mmCIF file with all atom_site columns, C-alpha atoms in Angstrom:
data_model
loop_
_atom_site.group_PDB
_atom_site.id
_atom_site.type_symbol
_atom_site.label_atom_id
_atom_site.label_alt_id
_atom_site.label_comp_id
_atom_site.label_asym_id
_atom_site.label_entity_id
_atom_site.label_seq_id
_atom_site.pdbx_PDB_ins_code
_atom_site.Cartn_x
_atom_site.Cartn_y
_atom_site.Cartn_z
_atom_site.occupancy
_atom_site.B_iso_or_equiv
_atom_site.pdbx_formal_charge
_atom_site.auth_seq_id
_atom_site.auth_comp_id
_atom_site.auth_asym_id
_atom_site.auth_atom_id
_atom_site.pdbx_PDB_model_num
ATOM 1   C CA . UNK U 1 1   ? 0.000   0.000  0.000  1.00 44.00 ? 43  UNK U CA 1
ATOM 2   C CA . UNK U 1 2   ? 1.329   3.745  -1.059 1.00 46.00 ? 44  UNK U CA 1
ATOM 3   C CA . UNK U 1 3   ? 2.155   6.128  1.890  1.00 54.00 ? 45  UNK U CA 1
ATOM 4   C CA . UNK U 1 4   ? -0.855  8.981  1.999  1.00 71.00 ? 46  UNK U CA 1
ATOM 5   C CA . UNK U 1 5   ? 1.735   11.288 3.942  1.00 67.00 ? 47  UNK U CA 1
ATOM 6   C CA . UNK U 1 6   ? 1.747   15.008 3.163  1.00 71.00 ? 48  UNK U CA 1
ATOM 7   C CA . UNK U 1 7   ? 5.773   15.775 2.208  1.00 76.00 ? 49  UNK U CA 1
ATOM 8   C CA . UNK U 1 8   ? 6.202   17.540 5.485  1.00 74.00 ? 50  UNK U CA 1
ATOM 9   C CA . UNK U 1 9   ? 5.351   14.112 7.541  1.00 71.00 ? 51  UNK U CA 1
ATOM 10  C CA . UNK U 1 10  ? 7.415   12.285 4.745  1.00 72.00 ? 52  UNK U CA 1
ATOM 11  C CA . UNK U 1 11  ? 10.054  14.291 5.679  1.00 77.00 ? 53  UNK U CA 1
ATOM 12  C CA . UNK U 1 12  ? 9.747   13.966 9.349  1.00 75.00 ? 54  UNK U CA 1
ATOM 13  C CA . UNK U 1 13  ? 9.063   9.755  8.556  1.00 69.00 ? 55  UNK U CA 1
ATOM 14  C CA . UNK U 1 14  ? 12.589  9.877  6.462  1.00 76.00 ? 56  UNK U CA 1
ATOM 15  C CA . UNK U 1 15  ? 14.430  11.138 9.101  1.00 77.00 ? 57  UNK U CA 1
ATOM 16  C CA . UNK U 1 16  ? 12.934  8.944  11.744 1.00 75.00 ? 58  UNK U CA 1
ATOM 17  C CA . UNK U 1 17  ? 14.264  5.737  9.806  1.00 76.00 ? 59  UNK U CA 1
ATOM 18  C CA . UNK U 1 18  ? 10.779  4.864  8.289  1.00 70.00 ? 60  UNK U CA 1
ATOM 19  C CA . UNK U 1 19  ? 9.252   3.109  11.715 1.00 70.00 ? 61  UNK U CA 1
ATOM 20  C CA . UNK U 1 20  ? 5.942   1.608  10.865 1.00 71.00 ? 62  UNK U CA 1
ATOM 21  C CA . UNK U 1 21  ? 4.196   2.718  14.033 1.00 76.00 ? 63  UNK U CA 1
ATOM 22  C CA . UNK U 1 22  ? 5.467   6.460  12.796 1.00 74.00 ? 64  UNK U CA 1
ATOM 23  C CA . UNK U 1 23  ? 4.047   6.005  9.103  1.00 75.00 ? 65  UNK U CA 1
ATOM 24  C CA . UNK U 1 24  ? 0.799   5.111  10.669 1.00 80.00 ? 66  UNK U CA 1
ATOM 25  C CA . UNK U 1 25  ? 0.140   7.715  12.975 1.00 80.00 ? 67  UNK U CA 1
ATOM 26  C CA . UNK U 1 26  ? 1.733   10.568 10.557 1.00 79.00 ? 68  UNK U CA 1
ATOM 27  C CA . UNK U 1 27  ? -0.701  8.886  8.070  1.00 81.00 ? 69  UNK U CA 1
ATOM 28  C CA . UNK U 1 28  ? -3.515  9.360  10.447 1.00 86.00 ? 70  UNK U CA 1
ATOM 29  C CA . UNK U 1 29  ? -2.200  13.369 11.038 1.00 85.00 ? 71  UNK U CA 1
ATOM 30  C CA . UNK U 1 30  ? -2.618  13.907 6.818  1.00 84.00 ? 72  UNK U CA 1
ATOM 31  C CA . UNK U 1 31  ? -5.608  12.738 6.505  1.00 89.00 ? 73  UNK U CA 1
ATOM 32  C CA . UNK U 1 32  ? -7.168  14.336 9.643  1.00 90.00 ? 74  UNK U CA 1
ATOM 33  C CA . UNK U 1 33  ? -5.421  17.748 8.451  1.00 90.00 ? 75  UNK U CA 1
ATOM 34  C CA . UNK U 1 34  ? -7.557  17.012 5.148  1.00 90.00 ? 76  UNK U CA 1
ATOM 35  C CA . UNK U 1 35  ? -10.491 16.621 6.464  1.00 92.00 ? 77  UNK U CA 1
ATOM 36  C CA . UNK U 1 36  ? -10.709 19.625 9.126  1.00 93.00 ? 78  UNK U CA 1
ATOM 37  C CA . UNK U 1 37  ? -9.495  21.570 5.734  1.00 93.00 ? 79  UNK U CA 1
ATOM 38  C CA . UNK U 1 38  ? -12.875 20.234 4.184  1.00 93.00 ? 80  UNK U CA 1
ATOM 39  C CA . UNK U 1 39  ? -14.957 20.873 6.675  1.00 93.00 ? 81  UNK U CA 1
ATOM 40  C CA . UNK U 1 40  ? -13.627 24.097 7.138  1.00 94.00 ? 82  UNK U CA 1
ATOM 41  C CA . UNK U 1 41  ? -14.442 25.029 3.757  1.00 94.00 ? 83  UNK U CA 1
ATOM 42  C CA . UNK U 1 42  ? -18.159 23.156 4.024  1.00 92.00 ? 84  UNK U CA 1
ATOM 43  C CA . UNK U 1 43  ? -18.467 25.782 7.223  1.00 93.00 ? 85  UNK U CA 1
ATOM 44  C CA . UNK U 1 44  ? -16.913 28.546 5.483  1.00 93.00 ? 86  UNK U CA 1
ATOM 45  C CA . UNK U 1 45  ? -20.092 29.838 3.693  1.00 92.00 ? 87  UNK U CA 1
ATOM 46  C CA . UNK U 1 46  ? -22.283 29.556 6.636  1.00 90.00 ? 88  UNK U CA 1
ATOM 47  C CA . UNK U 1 47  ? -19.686 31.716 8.786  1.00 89.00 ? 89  UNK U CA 1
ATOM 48  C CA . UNK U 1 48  ? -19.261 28.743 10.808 1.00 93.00 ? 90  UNK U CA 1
ATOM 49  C CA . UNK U 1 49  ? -15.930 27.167 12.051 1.00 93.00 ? 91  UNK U CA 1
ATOM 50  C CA . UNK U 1 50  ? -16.259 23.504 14.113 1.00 93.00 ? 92  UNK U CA 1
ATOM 51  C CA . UNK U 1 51  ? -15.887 25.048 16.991 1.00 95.00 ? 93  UNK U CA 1
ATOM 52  C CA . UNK U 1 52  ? -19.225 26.725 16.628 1.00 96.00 ? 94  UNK U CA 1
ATOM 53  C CA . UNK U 1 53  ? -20.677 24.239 15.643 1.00 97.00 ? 95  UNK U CA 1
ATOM 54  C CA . UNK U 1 54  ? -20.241 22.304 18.337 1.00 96.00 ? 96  UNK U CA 1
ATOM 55  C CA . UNK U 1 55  ? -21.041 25.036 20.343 1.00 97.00 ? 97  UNK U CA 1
ATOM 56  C CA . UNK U 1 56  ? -24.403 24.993 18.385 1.00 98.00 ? 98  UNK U CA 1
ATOM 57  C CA . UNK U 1 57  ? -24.739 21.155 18.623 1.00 97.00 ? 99  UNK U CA 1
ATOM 58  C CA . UNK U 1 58  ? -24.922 21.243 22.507 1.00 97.00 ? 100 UNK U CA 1
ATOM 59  C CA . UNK U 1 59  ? -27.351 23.863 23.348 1.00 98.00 ? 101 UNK U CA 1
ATOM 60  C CA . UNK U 1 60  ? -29.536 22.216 21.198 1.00 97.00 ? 102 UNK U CA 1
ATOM 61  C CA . UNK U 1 61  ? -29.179 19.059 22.908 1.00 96.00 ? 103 UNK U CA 1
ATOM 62  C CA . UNK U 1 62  ? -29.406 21.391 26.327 1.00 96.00 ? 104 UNK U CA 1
ATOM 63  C CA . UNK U 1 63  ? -31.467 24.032 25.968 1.00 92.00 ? 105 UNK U CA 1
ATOM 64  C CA . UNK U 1 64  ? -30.651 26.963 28.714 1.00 94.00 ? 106 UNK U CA 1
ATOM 65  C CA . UNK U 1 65  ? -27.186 25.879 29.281 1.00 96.00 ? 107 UNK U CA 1
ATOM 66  C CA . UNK U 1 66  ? -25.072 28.025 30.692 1.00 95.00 ? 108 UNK U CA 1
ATOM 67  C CA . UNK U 1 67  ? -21.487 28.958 29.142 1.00 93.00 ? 109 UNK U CA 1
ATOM 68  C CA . UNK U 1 68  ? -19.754 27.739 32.005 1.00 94.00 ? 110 UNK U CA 1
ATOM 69  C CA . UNK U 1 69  ? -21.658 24.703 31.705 1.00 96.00 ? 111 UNK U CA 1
ATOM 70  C CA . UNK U 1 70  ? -21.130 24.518 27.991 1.00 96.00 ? 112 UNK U CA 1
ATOM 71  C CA . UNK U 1 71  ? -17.266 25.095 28.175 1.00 96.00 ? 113 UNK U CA 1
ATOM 72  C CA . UNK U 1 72  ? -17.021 22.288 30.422 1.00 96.00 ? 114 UNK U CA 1
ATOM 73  C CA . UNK U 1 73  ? -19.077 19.995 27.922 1.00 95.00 ? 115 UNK U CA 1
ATOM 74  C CA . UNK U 1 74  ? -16.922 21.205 25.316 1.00 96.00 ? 116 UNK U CA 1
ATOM 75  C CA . UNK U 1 75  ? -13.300 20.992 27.383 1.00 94.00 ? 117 UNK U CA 1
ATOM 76  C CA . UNK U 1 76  ? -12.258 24.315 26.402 1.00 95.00 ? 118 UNK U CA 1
ATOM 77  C CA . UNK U 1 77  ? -12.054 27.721 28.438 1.00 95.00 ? 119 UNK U CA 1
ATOM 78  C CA . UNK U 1 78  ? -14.498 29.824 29.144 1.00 93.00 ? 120 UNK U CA 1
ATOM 79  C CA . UNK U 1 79  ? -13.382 32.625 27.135 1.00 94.00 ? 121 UNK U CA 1
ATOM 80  C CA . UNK U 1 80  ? -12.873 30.306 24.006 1.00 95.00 ? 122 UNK U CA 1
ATOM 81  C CA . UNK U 1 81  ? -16.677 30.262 25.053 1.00 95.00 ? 123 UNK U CA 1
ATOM 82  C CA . UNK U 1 82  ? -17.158 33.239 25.116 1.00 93.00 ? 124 UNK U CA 1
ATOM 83  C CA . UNK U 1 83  ? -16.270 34.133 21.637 1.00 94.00 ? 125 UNK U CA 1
ATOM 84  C CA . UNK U 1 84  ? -17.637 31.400 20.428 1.00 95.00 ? 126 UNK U CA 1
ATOM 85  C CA . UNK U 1 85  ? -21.193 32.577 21.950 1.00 95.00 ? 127 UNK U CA 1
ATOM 86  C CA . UNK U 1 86  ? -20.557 35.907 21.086 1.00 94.00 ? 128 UNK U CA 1
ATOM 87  C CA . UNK U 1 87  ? -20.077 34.998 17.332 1.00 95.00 ? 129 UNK U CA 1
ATOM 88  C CA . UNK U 1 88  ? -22.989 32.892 17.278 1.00 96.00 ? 130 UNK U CA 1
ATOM 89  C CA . UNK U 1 89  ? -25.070 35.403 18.611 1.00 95.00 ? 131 UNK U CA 1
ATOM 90  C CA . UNK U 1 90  ? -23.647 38.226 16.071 1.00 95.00 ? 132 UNK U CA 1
ATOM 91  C CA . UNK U 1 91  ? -25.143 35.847 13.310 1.00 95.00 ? 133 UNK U CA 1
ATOM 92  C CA . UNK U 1 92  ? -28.490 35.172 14.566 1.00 96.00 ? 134 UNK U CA 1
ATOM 93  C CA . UNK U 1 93  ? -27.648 31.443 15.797 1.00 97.00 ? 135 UNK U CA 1
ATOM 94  C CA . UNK U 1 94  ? -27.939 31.754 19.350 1.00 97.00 ? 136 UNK U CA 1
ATOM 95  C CA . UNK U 1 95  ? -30.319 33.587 21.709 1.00 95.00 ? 137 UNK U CA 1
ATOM 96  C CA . UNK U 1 96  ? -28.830 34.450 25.415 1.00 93.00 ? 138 UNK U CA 1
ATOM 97  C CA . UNK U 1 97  ? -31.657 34.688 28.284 1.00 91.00 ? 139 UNK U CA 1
ATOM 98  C CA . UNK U 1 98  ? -29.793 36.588 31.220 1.00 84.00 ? 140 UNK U CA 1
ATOM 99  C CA . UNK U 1 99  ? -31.621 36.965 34.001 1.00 78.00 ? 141 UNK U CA 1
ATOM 100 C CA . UNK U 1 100 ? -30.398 40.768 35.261 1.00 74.00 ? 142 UNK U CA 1
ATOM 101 C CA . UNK U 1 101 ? -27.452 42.003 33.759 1.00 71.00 ? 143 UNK U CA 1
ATOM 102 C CA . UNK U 1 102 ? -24.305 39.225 34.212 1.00 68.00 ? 144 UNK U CA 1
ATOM 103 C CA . UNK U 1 103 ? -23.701 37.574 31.379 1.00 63.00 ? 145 UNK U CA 1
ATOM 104 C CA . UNK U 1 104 ? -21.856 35.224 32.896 1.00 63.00 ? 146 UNK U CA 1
ATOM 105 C CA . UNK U 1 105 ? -25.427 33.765 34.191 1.00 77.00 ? 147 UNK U CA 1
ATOM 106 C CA . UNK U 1 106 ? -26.999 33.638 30.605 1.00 85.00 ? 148 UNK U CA 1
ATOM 107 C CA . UNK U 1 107 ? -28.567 30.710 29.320 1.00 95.00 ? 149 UNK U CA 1
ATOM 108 C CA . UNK U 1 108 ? -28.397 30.063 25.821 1.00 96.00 ? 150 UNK U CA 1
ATOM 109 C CA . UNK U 1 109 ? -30.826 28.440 23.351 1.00 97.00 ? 151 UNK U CA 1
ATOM 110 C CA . UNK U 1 110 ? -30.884 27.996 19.901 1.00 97.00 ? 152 UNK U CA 1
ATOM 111 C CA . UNK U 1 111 ? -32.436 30.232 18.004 1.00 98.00 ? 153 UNK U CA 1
ATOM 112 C CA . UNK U 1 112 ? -35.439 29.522 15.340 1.00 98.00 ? 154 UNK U CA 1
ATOM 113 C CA . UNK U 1 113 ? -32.142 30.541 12.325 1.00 98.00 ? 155 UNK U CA 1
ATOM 114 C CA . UNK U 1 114 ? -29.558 28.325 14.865 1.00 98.00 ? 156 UNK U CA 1
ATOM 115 C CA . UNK U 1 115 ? -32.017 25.223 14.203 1.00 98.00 ? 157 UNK U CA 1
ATOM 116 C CA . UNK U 1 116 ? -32.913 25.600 10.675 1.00 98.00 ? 158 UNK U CA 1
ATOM 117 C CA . UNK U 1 117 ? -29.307 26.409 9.803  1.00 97.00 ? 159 UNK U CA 1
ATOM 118 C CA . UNK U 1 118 ? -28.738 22.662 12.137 1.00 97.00 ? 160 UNK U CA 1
ATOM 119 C CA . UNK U 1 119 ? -31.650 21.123 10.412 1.00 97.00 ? 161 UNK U CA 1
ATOM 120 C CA . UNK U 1 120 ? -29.835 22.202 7.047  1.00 95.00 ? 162 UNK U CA 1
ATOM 121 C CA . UNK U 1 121 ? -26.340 20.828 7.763  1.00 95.00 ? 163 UNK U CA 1
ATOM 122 C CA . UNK U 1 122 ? -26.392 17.539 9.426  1.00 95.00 ? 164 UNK U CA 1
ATOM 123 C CA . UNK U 1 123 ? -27.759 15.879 6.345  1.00 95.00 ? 165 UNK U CA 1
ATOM 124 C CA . UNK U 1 124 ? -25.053 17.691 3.759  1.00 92.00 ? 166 UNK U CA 1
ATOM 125 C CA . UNK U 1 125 ? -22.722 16.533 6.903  1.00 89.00 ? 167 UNK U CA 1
ATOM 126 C CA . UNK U 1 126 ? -24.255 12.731 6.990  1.00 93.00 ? 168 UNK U CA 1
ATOM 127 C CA . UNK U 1 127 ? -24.069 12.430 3.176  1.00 94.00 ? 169 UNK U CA 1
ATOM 128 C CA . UNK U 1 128 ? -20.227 13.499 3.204  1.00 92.00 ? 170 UNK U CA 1
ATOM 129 C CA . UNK U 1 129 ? -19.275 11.135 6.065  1.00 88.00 ? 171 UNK U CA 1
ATOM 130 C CA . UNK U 1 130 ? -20.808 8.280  4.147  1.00 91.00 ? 172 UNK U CA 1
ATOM 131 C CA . UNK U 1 131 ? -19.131 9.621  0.986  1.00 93.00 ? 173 UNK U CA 1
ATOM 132 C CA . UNK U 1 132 ? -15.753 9.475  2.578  1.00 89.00 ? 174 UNK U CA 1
ATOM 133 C CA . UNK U 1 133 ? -15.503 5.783  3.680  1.00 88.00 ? 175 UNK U CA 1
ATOM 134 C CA . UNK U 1 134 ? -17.887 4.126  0.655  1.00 92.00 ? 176 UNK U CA 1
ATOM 135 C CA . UNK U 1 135 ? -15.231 2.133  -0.781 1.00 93.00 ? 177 UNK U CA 1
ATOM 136 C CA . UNK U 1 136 ? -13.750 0.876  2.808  1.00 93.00 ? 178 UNK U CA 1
ATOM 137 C CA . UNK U 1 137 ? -15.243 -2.370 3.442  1.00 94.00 ? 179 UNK U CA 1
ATOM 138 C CA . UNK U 1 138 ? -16.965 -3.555 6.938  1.00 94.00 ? 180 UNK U CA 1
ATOM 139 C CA . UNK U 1 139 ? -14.208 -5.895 7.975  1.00 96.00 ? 181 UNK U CA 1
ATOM 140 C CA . UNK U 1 140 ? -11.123 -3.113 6.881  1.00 93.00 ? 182 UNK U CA 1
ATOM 141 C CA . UNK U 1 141 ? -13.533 -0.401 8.663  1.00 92.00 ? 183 UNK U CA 1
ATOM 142 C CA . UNK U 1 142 ? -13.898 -2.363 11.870 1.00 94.00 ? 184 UNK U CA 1
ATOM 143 C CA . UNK U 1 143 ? -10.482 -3.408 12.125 1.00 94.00 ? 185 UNK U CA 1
ATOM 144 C CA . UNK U 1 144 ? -9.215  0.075  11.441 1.00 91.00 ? 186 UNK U CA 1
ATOM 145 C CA . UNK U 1 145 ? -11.609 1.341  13.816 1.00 93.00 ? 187 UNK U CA 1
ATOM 146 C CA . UNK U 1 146 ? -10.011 -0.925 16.555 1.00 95.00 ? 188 UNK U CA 1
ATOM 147 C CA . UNK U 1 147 ? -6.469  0.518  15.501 1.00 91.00 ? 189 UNK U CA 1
ATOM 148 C CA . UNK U 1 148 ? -8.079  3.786  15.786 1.00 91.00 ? 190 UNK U CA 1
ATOM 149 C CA . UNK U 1 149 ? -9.196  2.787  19.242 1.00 93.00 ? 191 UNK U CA 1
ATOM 150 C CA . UNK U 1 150 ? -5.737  1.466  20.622 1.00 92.00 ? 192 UNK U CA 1
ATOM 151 C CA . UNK U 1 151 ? -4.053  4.798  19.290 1.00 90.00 ? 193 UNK U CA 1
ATOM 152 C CA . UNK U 1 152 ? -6.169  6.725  21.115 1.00 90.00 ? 194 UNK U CA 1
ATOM 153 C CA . UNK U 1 153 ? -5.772  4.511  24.031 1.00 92.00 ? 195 UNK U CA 1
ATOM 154 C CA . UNK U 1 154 ? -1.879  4.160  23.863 1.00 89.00 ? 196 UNK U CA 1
ATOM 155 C CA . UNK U 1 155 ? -1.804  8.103  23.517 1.00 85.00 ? 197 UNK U CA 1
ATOM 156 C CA . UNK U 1 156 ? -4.173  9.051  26.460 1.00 87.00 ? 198 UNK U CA 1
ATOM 157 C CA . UNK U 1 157 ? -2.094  6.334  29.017 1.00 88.00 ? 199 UNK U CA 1
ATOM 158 C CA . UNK U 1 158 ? 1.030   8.476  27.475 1.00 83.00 ? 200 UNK U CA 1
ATOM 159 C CA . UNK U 1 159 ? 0.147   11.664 28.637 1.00 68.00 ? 201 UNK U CA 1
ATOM 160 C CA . UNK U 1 160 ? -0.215  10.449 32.162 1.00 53.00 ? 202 UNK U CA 1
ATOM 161 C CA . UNK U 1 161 ? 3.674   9.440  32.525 1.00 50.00 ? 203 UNK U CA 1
#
């Protein structure tokens, strides 16, 4: 099977002395680069970035959530949060309820725009994921889903030494 490195990793493999376990997790780096490219540019015209919606995906599926509450749901900080609220709101996606004047209180729902622009994008989003693994097979799916699975594993028990 051909490499599907992007030069710089090639580079980076090359030096390393071509390791296997290095070929498959700069492999894995490419193509995720690729696809955050893609669905940055699937965003792009809806002024969204992933971060938003994310942001967008979990007030639907909590309704008055507060940003606190909704930077800990996403693990990132609250003024990440903040911006990313703040943006959403700008474009008509979010509504804040605060009760007085802290913002820091505000529950957020989406708005009537925030769901239809949802309702609008998770099947162009559903239709592209099933577009991008078509030609992988069950059994070379599941078993590079397991893979998948043990990287993920092998990297999380790595940060913790």
């Amino acid at each position: 099977m051909t490499s599907r490195i992007s030069t710089k990793h090639a580079l980076l493999n090359e030096r390393l002395g071509t390791p296997p376990n290095a070929e498959l997790v700069l492999s894995l780096l490419s193509l995720a680069r690729d696809i955050d490219r893609a669905c940055a540019d699937m965003l792009a015209p809806y002024g969204l970035s992933e971060s938003r919606l994310a942001a967008m995906l979990a007030i639907e599926r909590r309704p008055l959530i507060t940003a606190a509450e909704l930077a800990d749901h996403l693990d990132v900080t609250r003024a990440t949060v903040t911006g990313l609220v703040d943006g959403l709101d700008r474009a008509g996606y979010v509504v804040r309820h605060t009760p007085g004047s802290d913002r820091r209180r505000s529950q957020l729902t989406l708005s009537s725009k925030g769901a239809a622009l949802l309702d609008e994008l998770m099947p162009v989003y559903k239709t592209w994921f099933e577009a991008l693994a078509a030609n992988v097979n069950a059994e070379t799916r599941d078993v590079a889903t397991g893979a998948l699975g043990e990287l993920h594993d092998a990297f999380k028990s790595g940060e913790r030494s």
